[in-house]
Every structure is written in C-alpha cells, then in structure tokens.
Coordinates of C-alpha atoms and ligand atoms in Angstrom, one line a residue:
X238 CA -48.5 -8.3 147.2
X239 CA -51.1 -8.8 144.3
X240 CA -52.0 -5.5 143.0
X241 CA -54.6 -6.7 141.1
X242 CA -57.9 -4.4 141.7
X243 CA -61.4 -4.8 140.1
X244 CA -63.3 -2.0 139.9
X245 CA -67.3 -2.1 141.3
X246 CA -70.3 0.3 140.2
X247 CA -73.0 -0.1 142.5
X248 CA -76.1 2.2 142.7
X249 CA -79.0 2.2 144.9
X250 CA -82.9 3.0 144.8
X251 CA -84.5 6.4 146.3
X252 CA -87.0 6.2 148.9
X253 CA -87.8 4.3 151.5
X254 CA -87.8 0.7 151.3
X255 CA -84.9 0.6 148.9
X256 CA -82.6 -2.1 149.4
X257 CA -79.1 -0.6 150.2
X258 CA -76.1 -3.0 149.2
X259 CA -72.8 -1.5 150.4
X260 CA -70.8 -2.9 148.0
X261 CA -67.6 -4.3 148.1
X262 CA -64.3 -4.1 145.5
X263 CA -61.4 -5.3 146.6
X264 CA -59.3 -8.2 144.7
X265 CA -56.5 -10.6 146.3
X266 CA -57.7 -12.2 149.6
X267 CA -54.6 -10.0 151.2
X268 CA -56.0 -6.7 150.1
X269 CA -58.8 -7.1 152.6
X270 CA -57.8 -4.3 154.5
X271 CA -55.4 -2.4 152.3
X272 CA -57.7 -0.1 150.1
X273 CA -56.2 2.3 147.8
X274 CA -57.9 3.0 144.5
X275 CA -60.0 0.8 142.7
X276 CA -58.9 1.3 138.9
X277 CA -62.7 1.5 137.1
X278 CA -62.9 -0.8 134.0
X279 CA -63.8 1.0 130.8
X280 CA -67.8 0.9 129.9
X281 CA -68.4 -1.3 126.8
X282 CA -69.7 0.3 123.6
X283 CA -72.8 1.5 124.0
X284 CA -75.6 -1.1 122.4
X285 CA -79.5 0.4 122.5
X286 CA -80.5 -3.3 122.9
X287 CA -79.0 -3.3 126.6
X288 CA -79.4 0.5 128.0
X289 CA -76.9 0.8 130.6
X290 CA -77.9 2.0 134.1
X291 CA -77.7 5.7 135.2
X292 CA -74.7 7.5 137.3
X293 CA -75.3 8.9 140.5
X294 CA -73.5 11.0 143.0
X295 CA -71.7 11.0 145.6
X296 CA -74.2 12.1 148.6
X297 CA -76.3 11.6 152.4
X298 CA -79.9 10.5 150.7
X299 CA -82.4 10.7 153.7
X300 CA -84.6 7.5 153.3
X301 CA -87.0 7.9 156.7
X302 CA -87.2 10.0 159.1
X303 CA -84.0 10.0 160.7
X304 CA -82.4 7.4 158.8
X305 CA -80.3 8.0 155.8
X306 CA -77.9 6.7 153.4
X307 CA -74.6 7.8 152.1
X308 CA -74.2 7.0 148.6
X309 CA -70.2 7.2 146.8
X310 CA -70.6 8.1 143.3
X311 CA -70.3 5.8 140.3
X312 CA -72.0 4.6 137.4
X313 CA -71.2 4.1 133.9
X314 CA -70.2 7.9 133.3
X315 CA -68.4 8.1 136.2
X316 CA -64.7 7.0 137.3
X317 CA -65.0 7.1 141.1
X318 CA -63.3 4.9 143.1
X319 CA -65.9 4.6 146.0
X320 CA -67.4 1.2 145.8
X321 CA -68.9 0.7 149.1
X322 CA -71.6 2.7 150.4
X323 CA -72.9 3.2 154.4
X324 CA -75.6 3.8 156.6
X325 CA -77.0 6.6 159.1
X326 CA -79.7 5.8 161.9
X327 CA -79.9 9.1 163.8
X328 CA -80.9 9.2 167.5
X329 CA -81.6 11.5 169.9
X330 CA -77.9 11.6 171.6
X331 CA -75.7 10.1 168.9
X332 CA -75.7 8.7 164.9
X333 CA -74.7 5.1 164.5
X334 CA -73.3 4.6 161.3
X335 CA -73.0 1.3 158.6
X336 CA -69.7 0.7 157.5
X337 CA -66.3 3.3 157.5
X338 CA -66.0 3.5 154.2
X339 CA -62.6 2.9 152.0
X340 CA -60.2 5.8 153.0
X341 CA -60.1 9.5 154.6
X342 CA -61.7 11.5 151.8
X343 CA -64.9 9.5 151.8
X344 CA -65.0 8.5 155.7
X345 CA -64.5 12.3 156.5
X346 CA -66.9 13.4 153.5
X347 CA -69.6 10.7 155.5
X348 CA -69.0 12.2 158.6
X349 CA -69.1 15.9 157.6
X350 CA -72.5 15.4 155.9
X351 CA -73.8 13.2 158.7
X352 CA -72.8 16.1 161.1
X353 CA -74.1 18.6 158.9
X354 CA -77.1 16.9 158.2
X355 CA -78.2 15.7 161.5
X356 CA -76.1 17.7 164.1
X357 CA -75.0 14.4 166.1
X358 CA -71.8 12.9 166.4
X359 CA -71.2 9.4 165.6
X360 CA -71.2 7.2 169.0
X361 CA -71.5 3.9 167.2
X362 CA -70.1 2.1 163.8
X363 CA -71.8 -1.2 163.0
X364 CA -69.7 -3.0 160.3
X365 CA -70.7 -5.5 158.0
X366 CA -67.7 -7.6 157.0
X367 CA -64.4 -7.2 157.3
X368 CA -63.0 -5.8 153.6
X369 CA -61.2 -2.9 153.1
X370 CA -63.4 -0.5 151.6
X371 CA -65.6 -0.8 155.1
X372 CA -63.1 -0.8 157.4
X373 CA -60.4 1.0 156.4
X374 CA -62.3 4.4 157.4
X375 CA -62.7 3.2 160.9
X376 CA -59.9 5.2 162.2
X377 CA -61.8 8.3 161.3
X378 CA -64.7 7.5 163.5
X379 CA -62.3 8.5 166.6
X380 CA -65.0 8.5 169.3
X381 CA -67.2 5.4 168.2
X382 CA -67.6 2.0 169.4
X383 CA -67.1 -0.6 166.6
X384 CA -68.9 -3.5 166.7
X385 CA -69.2 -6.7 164.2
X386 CA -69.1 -10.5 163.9
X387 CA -65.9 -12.1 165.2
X388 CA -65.0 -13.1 161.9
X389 CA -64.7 -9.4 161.0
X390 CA -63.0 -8.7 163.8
X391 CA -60.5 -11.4 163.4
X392 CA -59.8 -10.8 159.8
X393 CA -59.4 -6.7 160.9
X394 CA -56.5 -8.1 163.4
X395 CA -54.7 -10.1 161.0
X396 CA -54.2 -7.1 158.0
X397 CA -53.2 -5.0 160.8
X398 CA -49.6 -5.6 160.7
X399 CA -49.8 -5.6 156.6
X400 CA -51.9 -1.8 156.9
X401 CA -49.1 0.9 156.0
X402 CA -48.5 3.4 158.8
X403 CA -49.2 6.1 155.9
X404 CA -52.0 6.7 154.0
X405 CA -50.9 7.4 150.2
X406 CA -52.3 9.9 148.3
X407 CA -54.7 8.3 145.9
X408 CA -57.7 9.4 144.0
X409 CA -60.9 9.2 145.7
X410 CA -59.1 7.7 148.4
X411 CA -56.6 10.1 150.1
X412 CA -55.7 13.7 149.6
X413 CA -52.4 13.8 151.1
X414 CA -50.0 11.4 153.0
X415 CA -51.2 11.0 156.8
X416 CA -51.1 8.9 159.8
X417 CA -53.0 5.2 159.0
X418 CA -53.8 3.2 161.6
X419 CA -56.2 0.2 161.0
X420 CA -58.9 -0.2 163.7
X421 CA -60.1 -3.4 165.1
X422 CA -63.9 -3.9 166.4
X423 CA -64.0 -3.8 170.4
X424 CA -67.5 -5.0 170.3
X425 CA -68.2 -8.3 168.7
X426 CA -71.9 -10.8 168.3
X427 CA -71.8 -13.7 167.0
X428 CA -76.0 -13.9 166.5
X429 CA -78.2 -10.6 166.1
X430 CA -78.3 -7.8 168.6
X431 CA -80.7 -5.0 168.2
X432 CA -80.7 -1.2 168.7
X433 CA -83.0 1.0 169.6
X434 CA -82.1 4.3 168.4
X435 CA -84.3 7.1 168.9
X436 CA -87.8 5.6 167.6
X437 CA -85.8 3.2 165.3
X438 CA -85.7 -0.4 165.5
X439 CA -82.5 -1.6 163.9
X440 CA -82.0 -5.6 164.0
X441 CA -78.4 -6.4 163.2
X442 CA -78.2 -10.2 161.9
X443 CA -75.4 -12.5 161.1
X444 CA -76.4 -14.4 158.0
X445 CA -72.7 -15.5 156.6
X446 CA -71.6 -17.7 155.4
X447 CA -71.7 -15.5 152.5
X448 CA -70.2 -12.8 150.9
X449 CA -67.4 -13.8 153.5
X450 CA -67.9 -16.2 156.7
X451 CA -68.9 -12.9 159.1
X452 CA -71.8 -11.2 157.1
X453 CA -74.2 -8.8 159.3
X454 CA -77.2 -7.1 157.4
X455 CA -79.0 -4.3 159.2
X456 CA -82.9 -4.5 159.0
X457 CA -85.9 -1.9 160.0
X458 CA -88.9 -3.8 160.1
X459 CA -90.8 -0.1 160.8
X460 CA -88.9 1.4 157.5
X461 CA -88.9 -1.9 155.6
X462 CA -85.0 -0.9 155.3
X463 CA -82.3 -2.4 154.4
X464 CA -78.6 -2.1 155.0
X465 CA -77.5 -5.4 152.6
X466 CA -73.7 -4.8 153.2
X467 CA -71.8 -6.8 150.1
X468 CA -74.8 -9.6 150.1
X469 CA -76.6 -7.6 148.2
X470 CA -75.3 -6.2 144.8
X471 CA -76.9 -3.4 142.5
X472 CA -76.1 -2.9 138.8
X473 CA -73.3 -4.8 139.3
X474 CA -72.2 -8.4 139.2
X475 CA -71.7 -9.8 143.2
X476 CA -68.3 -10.0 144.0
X477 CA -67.7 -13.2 145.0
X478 CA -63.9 -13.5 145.6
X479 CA -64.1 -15.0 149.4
X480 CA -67.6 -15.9 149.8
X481 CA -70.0 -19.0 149.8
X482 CA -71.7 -18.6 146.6
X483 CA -74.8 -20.5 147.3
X484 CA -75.6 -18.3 150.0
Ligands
LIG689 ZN1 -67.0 -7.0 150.6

C-alpha cells in the first residue's frame, strides 16, 4: 500500500458568514478511507516579504445561533494531524453534524464538545465526500443516520474490506488500539435535499465533479454559511489528487 501522506493546514474565518472548507489530506487514491497520521511538512524559513498565516486551535467555534463549527488545530506553528474540519447545526431534538472526522480522538473530541456545548445528541451525519479523514470517524457517531451522494457511498463500500479491524495508536489520530469498523452511508441523494433543523435552513447540494465525482456542500441562506467540504481550501493549496480541477 503507498504510504505516502501529504500533510494539509487549513484554517477558517470567525463569525458568521465565514466560509468553512473541511479540508481534506490524504495521498494514494487507496488511502481514501485508511487515515492514520498525516506527517506535517516542515514550514519554510521565515521571509518578512510573505508573512505566513496564523495557528489556531483545536475547538467548537459557535458561528450563529445554534450553528457551530469544529475546527482541528493547525497552522504553521503547529504539528497536528487533523486536516479536516466539521459542522454542527443544532435543533431542537437532535444535532446533525458535517463530516466524522479522521479517527477516534478527534470524532469523540467533536462529539464531547458538541454534547457539552449544546446538550443534544447527534441524530444525523451529513458527509461530504468520501476521503478518510471524513469518514473514518463515522463509526463513532453510533446512533446517527449517514447520509451522502452515492459516489461517497460507493467509494466508503469499496475501502471497507482494505479498513483494518484495529485502530492503531497514532498521534492525533488514536490513543490506543481499538475496535475499527468503517461505516457506510445508509441514506444516499444524488441532487440536493434540505433540512429543516430547528429554525435552520440547511440546503445540502451535489456540485461534483470536483474535489472527487460525489461532492456535497452544505449552505444557510439565513446565516450566509458555509460548510465547503474539500472544495474549498483555506491557507492551503487545494488538494487535488482525485478531483476535476476545472471545477
Ligand atoms: Zn477530500
């Protein structure tokens, strides 16, 4: 198997109306769904001509009113291997959370501070394309409905049989060797569907081919939010290995 990782910093904007790109970092188009750690390139020397952007942490940033999102840390100062980030739209019975995230330490560290935050449980997990540091974590959301484009779904299916039935201890990624299992969507659209969550408008669209052939993008007209998935890249160069670059 290529073991070949490249490492992604991604940051995004406070307040509302920031555009929030879950970025992706995986290498080798059979590495979709294995995560592990992504080994962070070194910074380049430091040159006042091109100021570098800032580090930021690890957290739940509450962007509207009941809508949040959960930033992994990263920057130039900062060797974490989270790469991707997610989403929180919070009803009145249940959260539906944007993407799983790339392992068990940040998919229960997203779930803890969604709980903690919001006092709902997770009833729904939209996710946005089918790599490994969005799906991976899907397995931790034990009592949601997945849903995605049948692209993602298909690709989940396929890197089933490759997923290892333990999860190694990695940095970032996994504290201690435990049970892995790699969690197909049961819901899939091939268009847009749209939730009503609480007072929240969220219109999930298809608009792949592009960052891979089963892009969805999560939009809040009210909020003027959002939820880019790996089409939209912050700080950092798009990742491009499977996708339709025009697009
Ligand atoms: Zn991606």
């Amino acid at each position: 198997m290529n073991k070949q990782r490249l490492s992604r910093r991604e940051a995004i904007q406070a307040g509302a109306g920031a555009v929030v790109g879950a970025a992706a970092a995986l290498a080798g188009t059979r590495l979709y769904a294995q995560g592990g750690a992504v080994v962070p390139t070194p910074p380049p020397a430091r040159d006042p001509r091109y100021p570098l952007p800032p580090s930021w942490n690890r957290e739940l940033r509450r962007l509207a009113p009941n809508v949040y999102a959960y930033s992994q840390g990263g920057g130039p100062d900062m060797s974490g291997p989270g790469v991707s980030n997610a989403g929180l739209i919070v009803g009145a019975d249940y959260a539906l959370a944007i993407d799983a995230l790339q392992g068990p330490i940040p998919a229960k560290a997203f779930i803890a501070a969604s709980k903690q935050a919001t006092g709902k449980d997770i009833g729904r997990l939209m996710i946005t394309h089918h790599h490994g540091d969005h799906v991976n974590g899907n397995q931790f959301f034990t009592h949601a409905e997945i849903s995605s484009h049948p692209y993602c779904r298909e690709e989940v299916l396929k890197a089933v049989a490759n997923t290892p039935k333990m999860w190694a201890p990695t940095p970032g990624v996994a504290d201690a060797a435990e049970p892995r299992t790699l969690v197909p969507p049961t819901v899939t659209f091939k268009d847009d569907v749209t939730y009503y969550i609480g007072g929240t408008e969220v219109q999930f669209r298809f608009v792949g081919p592009a960052h891979t052939w089963g892009d969805v993008m999560a939009y809040l007209p009210k909020e003027k939010i959002l939820f880019a998935g790996d089409v939209a890249f912050f700080w950092v160069a798009p990742y491009a290995n499977n996708s339709y670059i025009t697009k």
